[in-house]
Amino acid sequence: MSSVLLKNIGTIVSGDISAPILAGNAIFVAEGKIQKIGNESELNVSGPDLTIDCVGTTVTPGLFDSHCHVVLGDYTPRQKQIGFLESEVHGGVTTFISAGEVHLAGRPKDPAGTKALAIVAAKSFANFRPGGGKVVGGSVILEKGLTKADFEEMAREGVRTVGEVGLGSIKDPKEAAPMVQWAKECGMTVMMHTGGTSIPGSSTVTAEMVVQTAPDIASHINGGPTAVALDEVKRLVSETDFALEMVHCGNPKIMVEAANLCVEHNALERIIIGNDAPSGTGVIPLGVLRVTAHLASLSAIKPEEALCMATGNTARVHKLPRGRIAEGLEADLVIMDAPMGSVGEDTLAAIEAGDVPAVSMVLVDGEIVVAKSRNTPPPVRKPVVL
């Protein structure tokens, strides 16, 4: 892998919500990892293979879509669309988390088929990067008959996630809780559907059911697409320590209410951001950026905090070595700026004003995978490859 120097950076968003902005104007990448961060004059870097002049713009970690219903390949049978993942990379997303391959036609629901689907999806996406993006695929759906040995086998074969609890035949917390515990013991991260029924075969899930099941993530706390009542949101914010996911394909009013509750309860490190697509709402390549803009413009959350929710918060919950700009982590980076015509003078000001920022370049493991976004508006300032 080549070495890359990003210089003349105006703002570095760290991805760490406890310290969202980093000092410095340069980042040095080698062998796909972030090696140095700081002022260019102090990095002591000589002869990088590639230099990118960021012309005073903003660099963030690659964004995460914390809730993506992939199947196999870059195709969604739900919307019969090809290339939706690659298109989302043009919106700055470099990591996708499967919430379950539930849209597969004829999806098996017996233990053997359920386990096989999770394993094959995990292995397939480990070898396939649509548009350069990294997909954590193979999110197992809880079905009747799965055993602790099944979870142990899936974990050995690369399955990292339990998809939304409630989408399969296991719906009662009394049945779900033991499986959730097995999954956690195997190192898996557990998601749980929260809110009204989303697709045929799923069920309405209340806050009490989420509390009894004890997942790692209360998926789409603002609804997928129908939200729980505000009193139930208050309970999940104040009485649990679960990660609280906010999605584009949900209820915007409850998202803002939940965001302000998290500010009130000092729980910003618990918020993660996703699309919950493809779904009946569609495919939304800029959904993650839109949620960051909604949170920063309609709630008390700052724009740099919203970007950390879409990066480092999700990486931490899913135990992934990226999502923050820190030495030794994978060099998935986005260069962005205010879009032409925005009232904001830079990325953060544009997001705070409610505008989707302009993605001008995306790097994965230090390699440029998007040199010009086809989906965001053009930036005011364009980075230059030297």
Coordinates of C-alpha atoms in Angstrom, one line a residue, residues 195-362:
G195 CA -41.3 0.4 17.5
G196 CA -44.1 -0.5 15.2
T197 CA -44.3 -3.4 12.7
S198 CA -42.0 -2.8 9.7
I199 CA -42.6 -5.6 7.3
P200 CA -45.0 -8.6 7.2
G201 CA -43.7 -11.2 9.7
S202 CA -42.2 -8.6 12.0
S203 CA -43.9 -7.4 15.2
T204 CA -44.4 -4.3 17.3
V205 CA -41.7 -4.0 20.0
T206 CA -42.2 -1.9 23.1
A207 CA -39.6 -0.4 25.4
E208 CA -40.5 -3.0 28.0
M209 CA -39.7 -5.8 25.6
V210 CA -36.3 -4.2 24.7
V211 CA -35.5 -3.8 28.4
Q212 CA -36.3 -7.4 29.1
T213 CA -34.3 -8.7 26.2
A214 CA -31.2 -6.5 26.9
P215 CA -29.6 -6.0 23.5
D216 CA -26.6 -3.8 22.8
I217 CA -28.6 -1.5 20.5
A218 CA -32.2 -0.3 20.6
S219 CA -32.5 -0.1 16.8
H220 CA -34.2 2.9 15.2
I221 CA -35.4 4.4 18.5
N222 CA -37.2 7.0 16.3
G223 CA -39.1 4.2 14.5
G224 CA -38.5 1.9 11.6
P225 CA -40.6 3.5 10.3
T226 CA -43.2 3.8 13.2
A227 CA -41.8 5.0 16.5
V228 CA -42.7 4.1 20.1
A229 CA -44.4 6.7 22.2
L230 CA -42.2 9.5 23.6
D231 CA -42.7 8.1 27.2
E232 CA -41.1 4.9 26.0
V233 CA -38.2 6.7 24.4
K234 CA -37.7 8.6 27.7
R235 CA -37.5 5.2 29.5
L236 CA -34.9 3.8 27.1
V237 CA -32.8 7.0 27.4
S238 CA -33.0 7.3 31.2
E239 CA -33.2 3.7 32.4
T240 CA -30.9 1.8 30.2
D241 CA -27.4 2.0 28.8
F242 CA -28.2 0.6 25.3
A243 CA -26.9 2.3 22.2
L244 CA -29.7 4.4 20.8
E245 CA -29.9 4.3 17.0
M246 CA -31.5 7.1 15.0
V247 CA -32.4 6.5 11.4
H248 CA -33.4 8.3 8.3
C249 CA -36.3 6.0 7.5
G250 CA -38.0 6.8 10.8
N251 CA -40.1 9.4 12.6
P252 CA -38.4 12.8 12.4
K253 CA -40.3 14.3 15.4
I254 CA -39.3 11.5 17.7
M255 CA -35.7 11.7 16.5
V256 CA -35.4 15.3 17.6
E257 CA -37.2 14.6 20.9
A258 CA -34.9 11.7 21.5
A259 CA -31.8 13.7 20.6
N260 CA -32.7 16.5 23.1
L261 CA -33.4 13.9 25.8
C262 CA -29.9 12.5 25.2
V263 CA -28.4 16.0 25.6
E264 CA -30.4 16.4 28.8
H265 CA -29.1 13.0 30.2
N266 CA -25.5 13.4 28.9
A267 CA -26.0 10.4 26.7
L268 CA -24.5 11.6 23.4
E269 CA -22.0 8.8 23.3
R270 CA -24.9 6.3 23.0
I271 CA -26.3 7.7 19.8
I272 CA -25.5 6.0 16.5
I273 CA -26.8 6.8 13.0
G274 CA -28.1 4.7 10.2
N275 CA -30.5 4.6 7.2
D276 CA -32.7 1.5 7.9
A277 CA -32.7 1.0 4.1
P278 CA -33.4 -0.4 1.7
S279 CA -36.9 -0.4 2.9
G280 CA -40.4 0.6 1.9
T281 CA -39.1 4.2 2.2
G282 CA -36.6 3.4 -0.5
V283 CA -32.8 3.7 -1.0
I284 CA -31.2 6.9 0.4
P285 CA -27.6 7.3 -0.6
L286 CA -27.3 10.5 1.5
G287 CA -29.4 9.3 4.4
V288 CA -26.6 9.3 7.0
L289 CA -25.5 12.8 6.1
R290 CA -29.1 13.9 6.2
V291 CA -29.6 12.6 9.7
T292 CA -26.4 14.4 10.9
A293 CA -27.8 17.6 9.4
H294 CA -31.2 17.0 11.0
L295 CA -29.7 16.4 14.4
A296 CA -27.3 19.4 14.2
S297 CA -29.9 21.9 12.9
L298 CA -33.0 20.8 14.8
S299 CA -31.7 19.7 18.2
A300 CA -29.1 20.9 20.7
I301 CA -26.5 18.5 19.2
K302 CA -23.4 20.2 17.7
P303 CA -22.5 19.4 14.1
E304 CA -19.1 17.9 15.1
E305 CA -20.9 15.7 17.7
A306 CA -23.4 14.5 15.1
L307 CA -20.5 13.4 12.8
C308 CA -19.0 11.5 15.8
M309 CA -22.3 9.7 16.2
A310 CA -22.0 8.6 12.6
T311 CA -18.5 7.4 13.0
G312 CA -16.7 6.7 16.3
N313 CA -19.8 5.9 18.3
T314 CA -20.9 3.2 15.9
A315 CA -17.4 1.8 15.6
R316 CA -17.1 1.5 19.4
V317 CA -20.5 -0.3 19.7
H318 CA -19.5 -2.8 16.9
K319 CA -15.9 -3.1 18.2
L320 CA -14.3 -2.1 14.8
P321 CA -10.8 -0.6 14.4
R322 CA -11.9 2.5 12.5
G323 CA -14.3 5.4 12.9
R324 CA -11.9 7.7 14.6
I325 CA -8.9 9.6 13.3
A326 CA -6.3 8.2 15.6
E327 CA -2.9 6.6 15.2
G328 CA -3.0 2.9 14.3
L329 CA -6.6 2.8 13.1
E330 CA -7.8 2.0 9.6
A331 CA -7.5 5.1 7.3
D332 CA -11.0 5.4 6.1
L333 CA -11.4 9.2 5.6
V334 CA -13.8 11.7 4.0
I335 CA -12.8 15.1 2.8
M336 CA -15.9 17.4 2.7
D337 CA -16.8 21.1 2.6
A338 CA -19.8 23.4 2.5
P339 CA -21.8 22.8 -0.6
M340 CA -22.0 25.6 -3.2
G341 CA -24.8 28.0 -2.3
S342 CA -24.9 27.1 1.4
V343 CA -25.2 29.8 4.0
G344 CA -22.5 27.9 5.9
E345 CA -18.9 28.9 5.2
D346 CA -17.5 25.4 6.0
T347 CA -18.7 21.8 6.6
L348 CA -19.7 22.3 10.2
A349 CA -21.5 25.5 9.6
A350 CA -23.4 24.0 6.6
I351 CA -24.5 21.0 8.7
E352 CA -25.6 23.3 11.5
A353 CA -27.7 25.2 9.0
G354 CA -29.3 21.9 7.9
D355 CA -27.5 21.5 4.6
V356 CA -26.0 18.2 3.5
P357 CA -22.2 18.8 3.1
A358 CA -20.4 18.3 -0.1
V359 CA -18.3 15.1 -0.2
S360 CA -15.3 15.9 -2.3
M361 CA -13.1 12.8 -1.8
V362 CA -13.4 9.4 0.0

